[in-house]
Amino acid sequence: MPIITVHPAAVRVVAPPGRTIVESLRLAGWRSRYACRRGGCGTCKAPLLRGRVTYEQPLAESVLTAAERSAGLCLPCRAVPVDDIVIAQGEHSLRPILASSPCPPRPPFPEE
Amino acid sequence: MSVIRLGYVHIRVTDLARARAHYADTLGMDVVAEEANRVYLKSWDEDDHHSVVLEEGGVGLVKFGYKVTGADSLADLENRVAAFGATSVRMSKGDNVGIGDGLRVTLPSEHTLELYADVEYLGTKVGKLNPDPWPRDGIRGIGVPRINHALITAEDPAQLERFFELALGFRPAERLVGGDEPDDLVGSWMFCGENPHDIAFVKGPNGKLHHFAHQIDDWSALLRAGDVMSMDDVPIDFGPTRHGITRGGTIYFFDPSGNRNEVFSGGYRTGPDFRPITWTMDQAARGVNYTHREIDQEFLSVVT
Ligand code: FES
């Protein structure tokens, strides 16, 4: 699985298949800078220093312009790492959290 | 006063299917009309054709509509908008699905606001004869009963407040001021009926949407709404908590494209004799989140 490294904190987490940068960090106990987590507000925008990401859902051009993308910015709440990546965050932008991701679907009842 | 209330909000969404699922299954609105790239929805306790329009491509506000009392008031509003120096054009029945003739106004803040009197009547889900308090077979998810208000951003809130007051007959219920000058306006919460606000705006970029809100019954409905958001993995901005401004209960959350939504309960009653309340910037956090007295700086700057 790809490794996400966050500078300058040098935090390293794995990116489970199909998970965005923000989700992978949350699963590993880190809150990065974000607000909507749905690609709408641009709060999470960050320099992608190394590696490649893909976007599995459509992006709004007004949130991350083509020019910003070619200048090396990514949208971590939508960006899914393709290989090992390095992104930059502000000095104090990561804070430890305990976050729950959605529950998997429950088995039908009664369960034999 | 001839403007009655917020009628509809028309927004852009990056993915129409996901947005539709959010507004229909999580908020519990009903799809009333569809076009290739648009979905029209209505809440269960609303009479009129629709209150939310989703349009595929991008994020943010396309336009919003306020319902007025009749064709006479449209003519009167047209003159007042022109007297203010703002531009408007007539719109015709059929320009918007279900909406009749009206006036399309470009606000000083560059937002598009439509005024209309005539709209197709679909009726609430409980009807008008000996109705039940809520639809026995028809609540999905949160089950929002109706749309309530919108908050937009403007480079010049003082100018926009004058516009809403002079051209559209709104009054300020609460004002957030930056300094000692009452004109150093950071935000204004304005009403046209007896709500604490039907429109609000804070200082920020022109043409942007901060959020739009659905009204729900009370604090326990708010908590239940939060349960549904957790079940459906909806990102929460903050809440449940109480606003100092308007005194309403609130949860702010995001739709699947990152447009901010709110469920709002309570609030006091205003009216033509209501004297506006003032908030100063040092108490702004309490104004927004009375319970916690702390908000992220981003709360005011995150818009779509
Ligand atoms: S957090 Fe809003 S765009 Fe990423």
Short mmCIF file of C-alpha atoms and ligand atoms in Angstrom, two decimals:
data_model
loop_
_atom_site.label_atom_id
_atom_site.label_comp_id
_atom_site.label_asym_id
_atom_site.label_seq_id
_atom_site.Cartn_x
_atom_site.Cartn_y
_atom_site.Cartn_z
CA MET A 1 0.00 0.00 0.00
CA PRO A 2 1.27 3.51 -0.77
CA ILE A 3 2.91 5.46 2.04
CA ILE A 4 1.88 9.06 2.72
CA THR A 5 4.55 11.28 4.26
CA VAL A 6 3.53 14.67 5.60
CA HIS A 7 6.09 17.44 5.82
CA PRO A 8 7.32 19.08 7.93
CA ALA A 9 5.90 16.83 10.67
CA ALA A 10 7.47 13.77 8.97
CA VAL A 11 4.38 11.75 9.85
CA ARG A 12 4.10 8.57 7.76
CA VAL A 13 0.90 6.60 7.32
CA VAL A 14 -0.28 3.94 4.89
CA ALA A 15 -3.01 4.65 2.38
CA PRO A 16 -5.47 1.74 2.25
CA PRO A 17 -6.82 1.03 -1.25
CA GLY A 18 -9.21 3.70 -2.51
CA ARG A 19 -8.78 5.94 0.56
CA THR A 20 -8.04 9.63 0.18
CA ILE A 21 -5.10 11.34 1.87
CA VAL A 22 -7.43 12.92 4.47
CA GLU A 23 -9.17 9.60 5.21
CA SER A 24 -5.88 7.71 5.48
CA LEU A 25 -4.55 10.27 7.95
CA ARG A 26 -7.78 10.17 9.96
CA LEU A 27 -7.69 6.37 10.12
CA ALA A 28 -4.13 6.64 11.45
CA GLY A 29 -5.19 9.16 14.09
CA TRP A 30 -4.31 12.50 12.48
CA ARG A 31 -6.49 15.45 11.66
CA SER A 32 -5.01 17.47 8.83
CA ARG A 33 -6.28 20.84 7.72
CA TYR A 34 -9.77 20.40 6.22
CA ALA A 35 -13.33 21.62 6.51
CA CYS A 36 -15.82 19.98 4.13
CA ARG A 37 -13.90 16.74 3.33
CA ARG A 38 -15.97 16.67 0.13
CA GLY A 39 -13.90 18.69 -2.33
CA GLY A 40 -15.96 21.86 -2.11
CA CYS A 41 -14.15 24.42 -0.02
CA GLY A 42 -10.46 24.21 -0.87
CA THR A 43 -9.39 24.32 2.79
CA CYS A 44 -7.27 21.17 2.50
CA LYS A 45 -5.36 22.26 -0.61
CA ALA A 46 -1.69 21.33 -0.24
CA PRO A 47 1.54 21.00 -2.25
CA LEU A 48 2.19 17.49 -3.52
CA LEU A 49 5.98 17.29 -3.23
CA ARG A 50 6.46 13.78 -4.56
CA GLY A 51 4.44 10.92 -6.01
CA ARG A 52 1.15 10.73 -7.89
CA VAL A 53 -2.49 10.94 -6.87
CA THR A 54 -5.73 10.22 -8.67
CA TYR A 55 -9.20 11.68 -8.27
CA GLU A 56 -11.97 9.11 -8.27
CA GLN A 57 -14.75 11.70 -8.15
CA PRO A 58 -15.27 14.78 -10.28
CA LEU A 59 -13.55 17.94 -9.02
CA ALA A 60 -14.88 21.48 -9.23
CA GLU A 61 -12.52 23.55 -11.37
CA SER A 62 -13.26 26.53 -9.08
CA VAL A 63 -11.81 24.61 -6.11
CA LEU A 64 -8.64 23.25 -7.73
CA THR A 65 -7.85 24.88 -11.05
CA ALA A 66 -5.87 23.20 -13.82
CA ALA A 67 -3.14 25.80 -13.25
CA GLU A 68 -2.95 24.89 -9.54
CA ARG A 69 -2.75 21.22 -10.42
CA SER A 70 0.11 21.76 -12.82
CA ALA A 71 1.78 23.94 -10.19
CA GLY A 72 1.82 20.83 -7.98
CA LEU A 73 -1.13 21.42 -5.66
CA CYS A 74 -3.50 18.63 -4.71
CA LEU A 75 -6.81 18.36 -2.87
CA PRO A 76 -6.12 15.83 -0.07
CA CYS A 77 -9.79 15.20 0.80
CA ARG A 78 -10.32 13.92 -2.76
CA ALA A 79 -6.84 12.77 -3.78
CA VAL A 80 -6.13 9.03 -3.62
CA PRO A 81 -2.40 8.14 -3.65
CA VAL A 82 -1.26 6.02 -6.59
CA ASP A 83 2.24 5.44 -5.23
CA ASP A 84 4.24 6.75 -2.27
CA ILE A 85 3.59 10.43 -1.88
CA VAL A 86 4.91 13.38 0.12
CA ILE A 87 2.68 16.36 0.87
CA ALA A 88 3.44 19.58 2.72
CA GLN A 89 1.24 20.93 5.51
CA GLY A 90 1.67 24.05 7.61
CA GLU A 91 3.85 23.97 10.72
CA HIS A 92 1.10 22.98 13.22
CA SER A 93 -1.47 21.53 10.88
CA LEU A 94 -1.56 17.92 12.08
CA ARG A 95 -3.18 17.11 15.37
CA PRO A 96 -3.79 13.71 16.94
CA ILE A 97 -7.39 12.53 16.96
CA LEU A 98 -9.40 9.38 17.37
CA ALA A 99 -11.74 9.31 14.38
CA SER A 100 -14.35 6.72 13.43
CA SER A 101 -14.90 5.88 9.81
CA PRO A 102 -18.33 4.63 8.69
CA CYS A 103 -19.43 1.29 10.15
CA PRO A 104 -19.41 -1.61 7.71
CA PRO A 105 -22.91 -2.83 6.80
CA ARG A 106 -24.43 -4.90 9.60
CA PRO A 107 -25.10 -8.60 8.99
CA PRO A 108 -28.77 -9.50 8.58
CA PHE A 109 -30.61 -10.45 11.77
CA PRO A 110 -30.96 -13.17 13.06
CA GLU A 111 -27.42 -14.26 12.46
CA GLU A 112 -26.94 -18.00 12.42
CA MET B 1 -43.68 43.99 3.15
CA SER B 2 -44.03 42.17 -0.12
CA VAL B 3 -41.28 39.55 0.04
CA ILE B 4 -42.63 36.51 1.88
CA ARG B 5 -39.72 34.10 2.32
CA LEU B 6 -36.87 32.15 0.78
CA GLY B 7 -38.44 29.90 -1.84
CA TYR B 8 -35.59 28.02 -3.43
CA VAL B 9 -31.84 27.60 -3.56
CA HIS B 10 -30.25 26.44 -6.81
CA ILE B 11 -26.76 25.03 -6.35
CA ARG B 12 -24.05 23.29 -8.32
CA VAL B 13 -22.88 19.83 -7.37
CA THR B 14 -19.92 17.85 -8.65
CA ASP B 15 -21.82 14.56 -8.80
CA LEU B 16 -25.57 14.64 -9.35
CA ALA B 17 -26.26 11.07 -8.22
CA ARG B 18 -24.45 11.51 -4.90
CA ALA B 19 -26.07 14.89 -4.32
CA ARG B 20 -29.49 13.48 -5.06
CA ALA B 21 -28.93 10.68 -2.55
CA HIS B 22 -27.92 13.22 0.12
CA TYR B 23 -30.88 15.57 -0.37
CA ALA B 24 -33.42 12.80 -0.94
CA ASP B 25 -32.28 10.05 1.46
CA THR B 26 -30.36 11.87 4.20
CA LEU B 27 -32.34 15.14 4.31
CA GLY B 28 -35.49 13.31 3.18
CA MET B 29 -36.64 15.64 0.43
CA ASP B 30 -38.78 14.42 -2.49
CA VAL B 31 -37.67 14.62 -6.11
CA VAL B 32 -40.42 16.48 -7.98
CA ALA B 33 -38.82 17.05 -11.39
CA GLU B 34 -35.73 16.03 -13.31
CA GLU B 35 -33.85 17.26 -16.34
CA ALA B 36 -30.68 15.87 -17.91
CA ASN B 37 -28.37 17.73 -15.53
CA ARG B 38 -30.78 18.99 -12.84
CA VAL B 39 -32.88 17.58 -10.02
CA TYR B 40 -35.67 19.55 -8.31
CA LEU B 41 -36.66 18.68 -4.76
CA LYS B 42 -39.29 19.70 -2.23
CA SER B 43 -39.59 19.12 1.52
CA TRP B 44 -42.68 17.40 2.93
CA ASP B 45 -44.29 20.44 4.56
CA GLU B 46 -43.82 22.79 1.63
CA ASP B 47 -46.67 23.68 -0.70
CA ASP B 48 -44.69 25.06 -3.61
CA HIS B 49 -43.10 23.16 -6.47
CA HIS B 50 -39.53 22.96 -5.17
CA SER B 51 -37.11 24.47 -2.70
CA VAL B 52 -33.79 22.97 -3.80
CA VAL B 53 -32.39 22.61 -7.32
CA LEU B 54 -29.22 20.58 -7.90
CA GLU B 55 -27.26 21.20 -11.09
CA GLU B 56 -24.35 19.02 -12.12
CA GLY B 57 -20.94 20.65 -12.60
CA GLY B 58 -18.91 22.58 -10.02
CA VAL B 59 -19.98 23.74 -6.56
CA GLY B 60 -21.67 26.79 -5.09
CA LEU B 61 -24.70 28.93 -5.73
CA VAL B 62 -26.30 29.35 -9.15
CA LYS B 63 -29.10 31.55 -7.80
CA PHE B 64 -31.81 31.69 -5.19
CA GLY B 65 -35.45 32.70 -5.22
CA TYR B 66 -37.68 34.64 -2.83
CA LYS B 67 -41.43 34.46 -3.13
CA VAL B 68 -43.38 37.73 -3.14
CA THR B 69 -47.05 38.44 -2.48
CA GLY B 70 -48.23 39.15 -6.03
CA ALA B 71 -47.67 40.62 -9.49
CA ASP B 72 -48.15 44.17 -8.11
CA SER B 73 -45.30 43.75 -5.69
CA LEU B 74 -43.06 42.53 -8.53
CA ALA B 75 -43.64 45.79 -10.40
CA ASP B 76 -43.02 47.80 -7.24
CA LEU B 77 -39.83 45.84 -6.44
CA GLU B 78 -38.60 46.31 -9.99
CA ASN B 79 -38.81 50.09 -9.52
CA ARG B 80 -37.13 50.02 -6.14
CA VAL B 81 -34.28 47.84 -7.45
CA ALA B 82 -33.79 50.30 -10.32
CA ALA B 83 -33.95 53.29 -7.96
CA PHE B 84 -31.15 51.72 -5.93
CA GLY B 85 -29.07 51.47 -9.10
CA ALA B 86 -29.04 47.67 -9.25
CA THR B 87 -29.88 45.72 -12.38
CA SER B 88 -32.74 43.34 -12.94
CA VAL B 89 -34.36 41.61 -15.89
CA ARG B 90 -37.82 40.12 -16.22
CA MET B 91 -37.96 36.34 -16.26
CA SER B 92 -40.77 34.38 -17.84
CA LYS B 93 -42.87 31.45 -16.82
CA GLY B 94 -40.96 28.34 -17.80
CA ASP B 95 -37.47 29.82 -17.33
CA ASN B 96 -37.51 27.77 -14.13
CA VAL B 97 -39.52 24.56 -13.87
CA GLY B 98 -42.70 25.25 -11.90
CA ILE B 99 -41.99 28.98 -11.44
CA GLY B 100 -44.00 31.73 -13.14
CA ASP B 101 -43.06 35.23 -14.33
CA GLY B 102 -40.69 37.13 -12.12
CA LEU B 103 -37.73 39.38 -11.74
CA ARG B 104 -34.08 38.30 -11.86
CA VAL B 105 -31.99 40.69 -9.80
CA THR B 106 -28.21 40.97 -9.70
CA LEU B 107 -27.37 41.90 -6.13
CA PRO B 108 -24.61 44.42 -5.36
CA SER B 109 -22.74 41.32 -4.13
CA GLU B 110 -23.06 39.75 -7.63
CA HIS B 111 -25.41 36.97 -6.51
CA THR B 112 -28.46 36.25 -8.64
CA LEU B 113 -31.71 36.56 -6.73
CA GLU B 114 -35.06 35.78 -8.34
CA LEU B 115 -38.36 37.21 -7.18
CA TYR B 116 -41.59 35.51 -8.20
CA ALA B 117 -45.18 35.33 -7.06
CA ASP B 118 -46.56 32.55 -9.20
CA VAL B 119 -45.39 29.00 -8.56
CA GLU B 120 -46.91 25.61 -9.22
CA TYR B 121 -48.73 24.31 -6.14
CA LEU B 122 -47.97 20.71 -5.21
CA GLY B 123 -49.16 20.76 -1.60
CA THR B 124 -47.67 19.34 1.57
CA LYS B 125 -47.56 15.63 2.26
CA VAL B 126 -50.15 15.90 5.05
CA GLY B 127 -52.67 17.99 3.13
CA LYS B 128 -54.88 20.84 4.36
CA LEU B 129 -57.86 18.93 5.76
CA ASN B 130 -57.57 17.59 9.32
CA PRO B 131 -53.89 16.90 8.73
CA ASP B 132 -51.56 14.69 10.74
CA PRO B 133 -48.60 16.54 12.27
CA TRP B 134 -46.19 14.65 10.03
CA PRO B 135 -46.60 12.18 7.15
CA ARG B 136 -47.27 8.70 8.54
CA ASP B 137 -45.67 6.92 5.57
CA GLY B 138 -43.44 9.53 4.15
CA ILE B 139 -40.45 10.45 6.31
CA ARG B 140 -37.00 9.46 5.08
CA GLY B 141 -33.77 10.23 6.90
CA ILE B 142 -33.91 13.55 8.74
CA GLY B 143 -37.21 14.42 7.08
CA VAL B 144 -36.67 18.18 6.86
CA PRO B 145 -40.04 19.95 6.72
CA ARG B 146 -39.02 23.15 4.96
CA ILE B 147 -36.24 25.44 3.81
CA ASN B 148 -35.54 28.41 6.07
CA HIS B 149 -32.75 30.81 5.11
CA ALA B 150 -29.49 31.30 3.24
CA LEU B 151 -26.23 32.95 4.25
CA ILE B 152 -24.07 34.43 1.51
CA THR B 153 -20.83 36.42 1.48
CA ALA B 154 -20.34 39.97 0.24
CA GLU B 155 -17.34 42.28 -0.09
CA ASP B 156 -19.45 45.19 1.16
CA PRO B 157 -22.01 43.97 3.72
CA ALA B 158 -23.13 47.55 4.53
CA GLN B 159 -24.07 48.16 0.92
CA LEU B 160 -25.88 44.83 0.69
CA GLU B 161 -27.79 45.58 3.89
CA ARG B 162 -28.92 48.92 2.41
CA PHE B 163 -30.01 47.10 -0.71
CA PHE B 164 -32.10 44.53 1.14
CA GLU B 165 -33.60 47.28 3.29
CA LEU B 166 -34.37 49.90 0.64
CA ALA B 167 -35.03 47.79 -2.44
CA LEU B 168 -36.53 44.63 -0.98
CA GLY B 169 -38.07 45.82 2.32
CA PHE B 170 -36.05 43.54 4.66
CA ARG B 171 -35.02 44.64 8.15
CA PRO B 172 -31.94 43.70 10.16
CA ALA B 173 -32.57 41.55 13.24
CA GLU B 174 -28.93 41.20 14.27
CA ARG B 175 -25.80 43.00 13.13
CA LEU B 176 -22.17 42.06 13.67
CA VAL B 177 -19.99 45.17 13.69
CA GLY B 178 -16.22 45.43 13.44
CA GLY B 179 -15.47 48.64 15.28
CA ASP B 180 -17.22 51.53 16.99
CA GLU B 181 -18.91 52.60 13.78
CA PRO B 182 -22.29 50.96 13.19
CA ASP B 183 -21.39 51.14 9.49
CA ASP B 184 -18.34 48.95 9.94
CA LEU B 185 -20.58 46.02 9.25
CA VAL B 186 -19.15 42.47 9.23
CA GLY B 187 -22.46 40.66 8.96
CA SER B 188 -26.20 41.19 9.01
CA TRP B 189 -29.11 38.82 9.65
CA MET B 190 -32.24 40.21 7.98
CA PHE B 191 -35.90 39.24 7.88
CA CYS B 192 -38.86 39.93 5.64
CA GLY B 193 -41.58 38.28 7.74
CA GLU B 194 -41.32 37.42 11.43
CA ASN B 195 -38.33 35.06 11.38
CA PRO B 196 -35.07 36.10 12.99
CA HIS B 197 -33.57 35.84 9.50
CA ASP B 198 -34.62 35.04 5.95
CA ILE B 199 -31.27 36.13 4.47
CA ALA B 200 -27.94 36.71 6.13
CA PHE B 201 -24.56 37.74 4.84
CA VAL B 202 -21.05 38.12 6.21
CA LYS B 203 -17.99 39.82 4.79
CA GLY B 204 -16.26 37.67 2.20
CA PRO B 205 -15.93 37.21 -1.54
CA ASN B 206 -18.84 38.31 -3.72
CA GLY B 207 -21.08 35.69 -5.28
CA LYS B 208 -20.38 32.92 -2.78
CA LEU B 209 -22.60 30.71 -0.64
CA HIS B 210 -21.78 30.14 3.03
CA HIS B 211 -24.74 27.83 3.69
CA PHE B 212 -28.45 27.35 3.34
CA ALA B 213 -30.63 25.92 6.08
CA HIS B 214 -33.64 23.75 6.63
CA GLN B 215 -35.82 24.39 9.62
CA ILE B 216 -36.58 21.48 11.93
CA ASP B 217 -38.87 21.28 14.95
CA ASP B 218 -36.76 21.50 18.05
CA TRP B 219 -33.68 20.42 19.91
CA SER B 220 -34.59 16.73 19.91
CA ALA B 221 -35.17 16.80 16.15
CA LEU B 222 -31.73 18.35 15.87
CA LEU B 223 -30.16 15.54 17.84
CA ARG B 224 -31.97 12.95 15.74
CA ALA B 225 -30.75 14.75 12.60
CA GLY B 226 -27.24 14.33 13.97
CA ASP B 227 -27.88 10.60 14.37
CA VAL B 228 -28.85 10.31 10.70
CA MET B 229 -25.73 12.26 9.70
CA SER B 230 -23.59 9.80 11.61
CA MET B 231 -25.37 6.83 10.01
CA ASP B 232 -24.84 8.33 6.55
CA ASP B 233 -21.26 9.51 7.21
CA VAL B 234 -22.06 13.17 6.57
CA PRO B 235 -19.14 15.48 7.46
CA ILE B 236 -20.12 17.83 10.32
CA ASP B 237 -18.77 21.36 10.47
CA PHE B 238 -20.01 21.87 14.04
CA GLY B 239 -22.96 21.24 16.32
CA PRO B 240 -25.40 20.40 17.70
CA THR B 241 -25.10 23.67 19.56
CA ARG B 242 -26.86 26.99 20.03
CA HIS B 243 -26.32 30.22 18.12
CA GLY B 244 -26.06 33.45 20.10
CA ILE B 245 -27.21 35.23 16.96
CA THR B 246 -30.89 34.24 16.33
CA ARG B 247 -30.75 31.94 19.43
CA GLY B 248 -31.45 28.99 17.14
CA GLY B 249 -30.19 25.45 17.61
CA THR B 250 -27.93 24.25 14.83
CA ILE B 251 -25.86 21.61 13.12
CA TYR B 252 -23.69 22.70 10.19
CA PHE B 253 -22.73 19.94 7.79
CA PHE B 254 -21.61 19.43 4.21
CA ASP B 255 -23.29 17.89 1.20
CA PRO B 256 -21.31 15.42 -0.97
CA SER B 257 -19.88 18.28 -3.05
CA GLY B 258 -18.83 20.34 -0.03
CA ASN B 259 -21.69 22.87 -0.10
CA ARG B 260 -22.53 23.74 3.50
CA ASN B 261 -25.99 22.85 4.81
CA GLU B 262 -27.57 23.61 8.18
CA VAL B 263 -30.47 22.25 10.16
CA PHE B 264 -31.85 25.06 12.28
CA SER B 265 -34.40 24.99 15.08
CA GLY B 266 -36.06 27.62 17.22
CA GLY B 267 -35.16 31.27 17.00
CA TYR B 268 -37.34 34.10 18.23
CA ARG B 269 -40.07 36.11 16.52
CA THR B 270 -39.41 39.48 14.90
CA GLY B 271 -41.75 41.91 13.07
CA PRO B 272 -41.88 45.44 11.72
CA ASP B 273 -41.25 46.99 15.14
CA PHE B 274 -38.26 44.77 16.00
CA ARG B 275 -35.19 46.72 17.08
CA PRO B 276 -31.94 45.23 15.81
CA ILE B 277 -29.45 43.52 18.12
CA THR B 278 -25.74 44.37 17.88
CA TRP B 279 -22.81 41.94 18.25
CA THR B 280 -19.22 43.09 18.49
CA MET B 281 -16.31 41.16 16.98
CA ASP B 282 -14.84 40.24 20.38
CA GLN B 283 -18.09 38.32 21.02
CA ALA B 284 -18.45 36.92 17.48
CA ALA B 285 -17.50 33.37 18.51
CA ARG B 286 -20.28 33.42 21.12
CA GLY B 287 -22.63 34.87 18.50
CA VAL B 288 -21.98 31.97 16.15
CA ASN B 289 -21.52 29.19 18.71
CA TYR B 290 -22.95 30.33 22.02
CA THR B 291 -22.26 27.02 23.76
CA HIS B 292 -18.60 26.54 22.85
CA ARG B 293 -17.53 30.21 22.48
CA GLU B 294 -14.90 29.17 19.99
CA ILE B 295 -15.03 28.75 16.23
CA ASP B 296 -12.41 27.82 13.66
CA GLN B 297 -11.17 30.85 11.74
CA GLU B 298 -12.18 28.86 8.69
CA PHE B 299 -15.84 28.87 9.64
CA LEU B 300 -16.28 32.35 8.20
CA SER B 301 -13.98 31.87 5.22
CA VAL B 302 -15.14 28.43 4.01
CA VAL B 303 -17.61 29.08 1.19
CA THR B 304 -18.53 27.47 -2.12
S1 FES C 1 -11.65 19.97 2.89
FE1 FES C 1 -12.96 21.13 1.59
S2 FES C 1 -12.00 20.79 -0.33
FE2 FES C 1 -10.88 19.45 0.95
#
